[in-house]
Amino acid sequence: QRDIADELYRLVKINKIQDENDFDWLKQARFYWRPSASDDVSSDGATVVSVTDVDFNYQYEYLGAKERLVITPLTDKCYITLAQALGMYFGGAPAGPAGTGKTETTKDLGNTLGIFVVVTNCTDQMKYTDCAKIFKGLCQGGLWGCFDEFNRITLPVLSVVAQQVLAIQNAKKQGVELFQFPGDPQNISLQPVCAFFITMNPGYAGRQELPENLKALFRGVAMMVPDFQIIKKVKMCSVGYKDFDLLSAKFFSLYATCKEQLSNQRHYDWGLRNILSVLRTMGTTKRENETTNEALLVYRTVRDMNLSKLVAQDVQLFLSLLADLFPDESSPPKGHYPKEEAILKNVVKRHQLMYHDSWVLKVKQFYETTKVRHGIMLVGPSGGGKSCIFKCLKETLQESDGIQYKDVRFNPKSIRSQEMYGETDPMSGEWTTGIFAAIWAKYNSRNNAFNTWIIADGPVDAIWIEDLNTVLDDNKILTLANGDRIPMTDNVKIMFEVETLVNASPATVSRAGIIYVSDTDLDWEPVLKAWVLKRADPGYQALLETFIDRWIGKCTRVDPGPCFEFLQRNTAEVMREGRVGRISSFTQLFEGLTEGQETSFIVNNEKALERIFVYCLCWSVGALLEADDRSKFDRWLRDRDKSEVLPQVKQSETIYEFCVNSSTGEWEKWKPPKWTCPESDKLDFSNLLVPTMDSTRAKYIIQTIHRQKGPVLVVGAEGTAKTSTQVMFLAEQDPNEMLTKRINFSSATTPGMAQYAIEAELDKRGGKNYGPPNGKKMTIFFDDISMPEVNTWGDQTTLELVRLVIEHGGVYFLDKDKRGDFKTCEDLQYLAAMQHPVGGKNDIPNRLKRNFFIFNLVLPSITSINDIYGQMLVGRFTPNDFDDATLDVVGKLTESTIRLWRSMKSKMLPTPAKFHYVYNMRDLSRIFQGILFTPKESIIEGGLRAKEGKLDNFSPPNMMLGLWRHECDRVFCDKLTTARDKEGYDGLISEIGQDVFADAYDTACSSPKYMVSFLRDDIYDEDEILIDEAPKIYEDGGSLDMIRDRALMFLDKYNEENPSKKMELVLFEDALKHMLRINRLIEMPRGSGLLVGVGGSGKQSLTRLAAYISKAMCFQITLTKQYNRSSLLDDIRILYKSAGHK
């Protein structure tokens, strides 16, 4: 006011203002008492507030002693525009970036006129009926409505809102007392003082462009950058600083420089909201230290309130900027809280953690932020100690304040947005409250004798967190789509624990206090030291310290220690995992191998302990390496091995092939248990599990961690037996104690589906506790855990639900009557498997990785593959049934197949046009499946064609070789797309065949073989009654001409039985070959095919014929415009029923 009076006086002196009609006088808010006028309160005079040429009656609403805004040129401009808009019966629409004072200016104008402003936080869930309810209430109550973030409402709703606002404005222009509101049969009373304002923050995710008919009803005000200098100066003066001119200029320069010089992080905010919270704290500091030098107070406050959110590399630069601005002041001491720090030390000791200085600093910063902010974000990479900060500070404050503190955690991304806040049933119109809304209503009560921290523990995106805008700013009120308004009480704070704020909007970042926890603030050393201190014996602790120094090293802010340094620089890990996560895995494995009844002697055996230490290091810190990098790590370990701890290995072996015997403490090489071949003639190939060295050592680790109730995640390339290994492990569990459940994830799995899959297996145990039936335990195996879809924000919502279940042991009820209650799931353990996150495959969230013990399954070595298929062939082709020549061929099959497979992998590489040229272990399995699937008679006797004498130079060895060539052709050659590739393959297999089998190959494979299973006929009796269906025997079909006659016979039969769907096919050579390929797929167990080719090449017709020959039902989806996902599921249900799976 002083500045305004000075300015007016100056303008009068230089004759810029002549009389009361000059604009510089008219633009001020002028209060007049008009004795002859009347208002709503009495007819005896009226208080009139005039802004420009518009007069407003003062409304006498008691609004409390609120802080007023600092008047800057921007607020002046806004008041004038809004006053003009109201004078012409329009609404006002301030628009601009976050933190420029759009909502607050509107509220302050209402405050000036003594009228209450109802602020509503608009969401994309608002329907036009919800808006109508609010509009009608404002009209009848004579209030102002400020719709914050108005352009988040969806476009269809906005077009209806335009009609509603137009109706109200027309009624105001006509000066009527009652008017017809659109869609309401009753007339609504209208208080003429009511008005509507919309604030918008244009131009980022989730925002709409307003329709033209709505824009026309509101006058826009561009709220860009307010004059921070004036605001700082006035505010500093108002909180008691004498030297406010100079100090506000320094404060202004500091923030301007920070914007330009510091790194551009998404969670940095140097705007108005940050400035105001710093100014408020400056006031508190000034009142507590009235005699202290003011520059020192400003220095300390600005430093302490901003250090918390800076990433590690910006801290030094920020401190040097401060030192340059206050050259006369030495750096003031940090805030000191002796009582709280003493309690914190005890709390840390109680939890057996380390009192690590840089981590404790974050706890202090968090404490300082809780005193000035009601919305706080703890941001930082996984494993930085964020959850421990919450836990330790909560217990510290509980002790120091003598009041109980509760924390309520929920993951906003594990539920749909509607389940979080609430939704209206589109059919009945009934409102179902959301999980967060229910928690909010329950804890925001002044009657609660405890303080509550509501913690949103999940990724932030610009949609769900924007709905909390009015909660996080000075309004402190949750507005829901149904019109409910739940205010925040002083005993509640809302907190967020997130890894990154990359998706947060500036509107959110500016509203919350932010503490950034860098990964170097804690790192791995304190975690490992805390674990060592939990061991009881001091001598044992010292021994472990020695091992850590020798093998892992020391950790500083710039150097994570030689072991991590080596892995980081010289190896490529298959997926990223934080250092803290890997050290936690290390401690878990080490505990499992050394702390139990059967391993008690090891604790006193230093040599054995060190061996186990190195073994655990390889399978935790070095667990994510592929074979080549394992050799590098092995060499690095050997270079540091002065006391010969590591095992002696042969060429091409590494420490990974060895383990420490738990009873002797010596190194032992892994040996898989002997596998016995099933006796039956028909092999169930897909369920044959042959133990290998890889699966045996993986099972050993899974068992060790599973015994400690830890979750395990196995990562590996396709075909490395991730699923098979875990299935073998689960099959060994005792069903009387441990139940198992396998959940397959796909890109269509939603959090709701995952939650249902887990909940379906649980029974109620009492209260809100649920568990597996009959008091048993259960292991849940998530297969392909990385498959769920990554949404537009880069989050996997399904995996956020998985994290909630694993980390907090339960989920939130989705039942309508139990919203807001947590369902505890007991006695559950978890296993998971996923592919390497490369080549377009998803990774999983870092905060989920942190909960798992993760290791990589490498592709089996050639000896392992030889073992697997060699054992199968030896079990199948025994000397009792086959002659030596045949057995000689069988003995060479694995070597030749593996050579061919490796050649194909290296020569036929995938390209964008040939993206399906991928060869893995499954291709090998398919070849041997075909060989093992062939009946013994077909090989020994040659089948029907040999009996008919139609096969040239038949002998069992030739048959065996021809069968091998046929299966390789089907698996490798059929997927090749060009004639050149097929010729290349032909050259490869001929070269390998001649090399391994010598002349026998040329004899056996001079002409191609065609294996078929439809040569036998149905058996009828004399009366033409079917006695037995034709047996399906996989055998040599002879030449193409013989097979063509047989196929044409089936085609004629098909046409006779289906006269309406006749197929007039000419089975030329290629068509016949394709039909044989399709028929072979149908006959194979688990045979699925993807037919690729130009339209009209016979894909459908040949499939129908092949299915008819195999006596299979041919089902085809009928596509229509209305065909959707539920139609597909209905079709699949029909097929399940017809296949006999009820």
mmCIF file of N, CA and C in Angstrom, residues 149-187:
data_model
loop_
_atom_site.group_PDB
_atom_site.id
_atom_site.type_symbol
_atom_site.label_atom_id
_atom_site.label_comp_id
_atom_site.label_asym_id
_atom_site.label_seq_id
_atom_site.Cartn_x
_atom_site.Cartn_y
_atom_site.Cartn_z
ATOM 1 N N GLU A 149 -7.580 -26.491 -12.674
ATOM 2 C CA GLU A 149 -7.181 -27.448 -13.736
ATOM 3 C C GLU A 149 -8.405 -27.890 -14.537
ATOM 4 N N PHE A 150 -9.191 -26.906 -14.989
ATOM 5 C CA PHE A 150 -10.474 -27.170 -15.642
ATOM 6 C C PHE A 150 -10.310 -27.986 -16.927
ATOM 7 N N ASN A 151 -9.172 -27.812 -17.613
ATOM 8 C CA ASN A 151 -9.026 -28.509 -18.891
ATOM 9 C C ASN A 151 -8.623 -29.980 -18.738
ATOM 10 N N ARG A 152 -8.718 -30.521 -17.509
ATOM 11 C CA ARG A 152 -8.529 -31.974 -17.345
ATOM 12 C C ARG A 152 -9.847 -32.714 -17.572
ATOM 13 N N ILE A 153 -10.968 -31.989 -17.520
ATOM 14 C CA ILE A 153 -12.270 -32.628 -17.759
ATOM 15 C C ILE A 153 -12.321 -33.069 -19.228
ATOM 16 N N THR A 154 -12.960 -34.206 -19.491
ATOM 17 C CA THR A 154 -12.961 -34.727 -20.866
ATOM 18 C C THR A 154 -13.848 -33.877 -21.773
ATOM 19 N N LEU A 155 -13.557 -33.956 -23.074
ATOM 20 C CA LEU A 155 -14.218 -33.095 -24.060
ATOM 21 C C LEU A 155 -15.743 -33.245 -24.094
ATOM 22 N N PRO A 156 -16.314 -34.473 -24.071
ATOM 23 C CA PRO A 156 -17.774 -34.591 -24.107
ATOM 24 C C PRO A 156 -18.448 -33.864 -22.934
ATOM 25 N N VAL A 157 -17.791 -33.906 -21.759
ATOM 26 C CA VAL A 157 -18.366 -33.245 -20.575
ATOM 27 C C VAL A 157 -18.275 -31.722 -20.748
ATOM 28 N N LEU A 158 -17.140 -31.254 -21.291
ATOM 29 C CA LEU A 158 -16.950 -29.799 -21.443
ATOM 30 C C LEU A 158 -18.027 -29.172 -22.334
ATOM 31 N N SER A 159 -18.444 -29.908 -23.378
ATOM 32 C CA SER A 159 -19.436 -29.309 -24.291
ATOM 33 C C SER A 159 -20.782 -29.140 -23.589
ATOM 34 N N VAL A 160 -21.111 -30.060 -22.641
ATOM 35 C CA VAL A 160 -22.367 -29.911 -21.879
ATOM 36 C C VAL A 160 -22.221 -28.769 -20.869
ATOM 37 N N VAL A 161 -21.027 -28.687 -20.249
ATOM 38 C CA VAL A 161 -20.779 -27.632 -19.255
ATOM 39 C C VAL A 161 -20.971 -26.251 -19.904
ATOM 40 N N ALA A 162 -20.579 -26.123 -21.181
ATOM 41 C CA ALA A 162 -20.750 -24.839 -21.881
ATOM 42 C C ALA A 162 -22.223 -24.421 -21.878
ATOM 43 N N GLN A 163 -23.132 -25.378 -22.102
ATOM 44 C CA GLN A 163 -24.573 -25.062 -22.101
ATOM 45 C C GLN A 163 -25.044 -24.650 -20.710
ATOM 46 N N GLN A 164 -24.517 -25.339 -19.673
ATOM 47 C CA GLN A 164 -24.926 -25.033 -18.297
ATOM 48 C C GLN A 164 -24.494 -23.617 -17.912
ATOM 49 N N VAL A 165 -23.237 -23.270 -18.229
ATOM 50 C CA VAL A 165 -22.714 -21.939 -17.870
ATOM 51 C C VAL A 165 -23.475 -20.855 -18.641
ATOM 52 N N LEU A 166 -23.762 -21.136 -19.920
ATOM 53 C CA LEU A 166 -24.487 -20.163 -20.743
ATOM 54 C C LEU A 166 -25.865 -19.861 -20.143
ATOM 55 N N ALA A 167 -26.543 -20.919 -19.669
ATOM 56 C CA ALA A 167 -27.881 -20.730 -19.088
ATOM 57 C C ALA A 167 -27.800 -19.816 -17.865
ATOM 58 N N ILE A 168 -26.768 -20.020 -17.016
ATOM 59 C CA ILE A 168 -26.631 -19.210 -15.796
ATOM 60 C C ILE A 168 -26.314 -17.750 -16.177
ATOM 61 N N GLN A 169 -25.388 -17.578 -17.139
ATOM 62 C CA GLN A 169 -25.013 -16.204 -17.518
ATOM 63 C C GLN A 169 -26.203 -15.453 -18.136
ATOM 64 N N ASN A 170 -26.997 -16.138 -18.941
ATOM 65 C CA ASN A 170 -28.184 -15.489 -19.528
ATOM 66 C C ASN A 170 -29.159 -15.058 -18.440
ATOM 67 N N ALA A 171 -29.333 -15.934 -17.411
ATOM 68 C CA ALA A 171 -30.251 -15.614 -16.313
ATOM 69 C C ALA A 171 -29.746 -14.399 -15.543
ATOM 70 N N LYS A 172 -28.400 -14.307 -15.373
ATOM 71 C CA LYS A 172 -27.843 -13.150 -14.649
ATOM 72 C C LYS A 172 -28.060 -11.862 -15.446
ATOM 73 N N LYS A 173 -27.877 -11.958 -16.766
ATOM 74 C CA LYS A 173 -28.078 -10.757 -17.611
ATOM 75 C C LYS A 173 -29.528 -10.274 -17.541
ATOM 76 N N GLN A 174 -30.467 -11.255 -17.463
ATOM 77 C CA GLN A 174 -31.891 -10.874 -17.430
ATOM 78 C C GLN A 174 -32.326 -10.420 -16.038
ATOM 79 N N GLY A 175 -31.472 -10.679 -15.032
ATOM 80 C CA GLY A 175 -31.779 -10.259 -13.663
ATOM 81 C C GLY A 175 -32.949 -11.017 -13.046
ATOM 82 N N VAL A 176 -33.140 -12.294 -13.410
ATOM 83 C CA VAL A 176 -34.286 -13.063 -12.858
ATOM 84 C C VAL A 176 -33.889 -13.707 -11.533
ATOM 85 N N GLU A 177 -34.903 -14.039 -10.725
ATOM 86 C CA GLU A 177 -34.624 -14.709 -9.445
ATOM 87 C C GLU A 177 -34.657 -16.221 -9.596
ATOM 88 N N LEU A 178 -35.480 -16.723 -10.530
ATOM 89 C CA LEU A 178 -35.541 -18.171 -10.786
ATOM 90 C C LEU A 178 -35.236 -18.398 -12.263
ATOM 91 N N PHE A 179 -34.574 -19.521 -12.548
ATOM 92 C CA PHE A 179 -34.335 -19.805 -13.962
ATOM 93 C C PHE A 179 -34.320 -21.321 -14.184
ATOM 94 N N GLN A 180 -34.431 -21.721 -15.438
ATOM 95 C CA GLN A 180 -34.478 -23.131 -15.814
ATOM 96 C C GLN A 180 -33.053 -23.619 -16.079
ATOM 97 N N PHE A 181 -32.577 -24.548 -15.250
ATOM 98 C CA PHE A 181 -31.223 -25.088 -15.440
ATOM 99 C C PHE A 181 -31.313 -26.261 -16.423
ATOM 100 N N PRO A 182 -30.401 -26.354 -17.410
ATOM 101 C CA PRO A 182 -30.505 -27.432 -18.404
ATOM 102 C C PRO A 182 -30.542 -28.817 -17.753
ATOM 103 N N GLY A 183 -31.518 -29.604 -18.122
ATOM 104 C CA GLY A 183 -31.619 -30.976 -17.605
ATOM 105 C C GLY A 183 -32.287 -31.087 -16.262
ATOM 106 N N ASP A 184 -32.780 -29.948 -15.675
ATOM 107 C CA ASP A 184 -33.441 -30.013 -14.362
ATOM 108 C C ASP A 184 -34.874 -29.523 -14.520
ATOM 109 N N PRO A 185 -35.866 -30.360 -14.182
ATOM 110 C CA PRO A 185 -37.272 -29.942 -14.372
ATOM 111 C C PRO A 185 -37.676 -28.784 -13.455
ATOM 112 N N GLN A 186 -37.012 -28.690 -12.267
ATOM 113 C CA GLN A 186 -37.401 -27.624 -11.318
ATOM 114 C C GLN A 186 -36.622 -26.342 -11.611
ATOM 115 N N ASN A 187 -37.260 -25.201 -11.265
ATOM 116 C CA ASN A 187 -36.549 -23.934 -11.413
ATOM 117 C C ASN A 187 -35.546 -23.769 -10.283
#
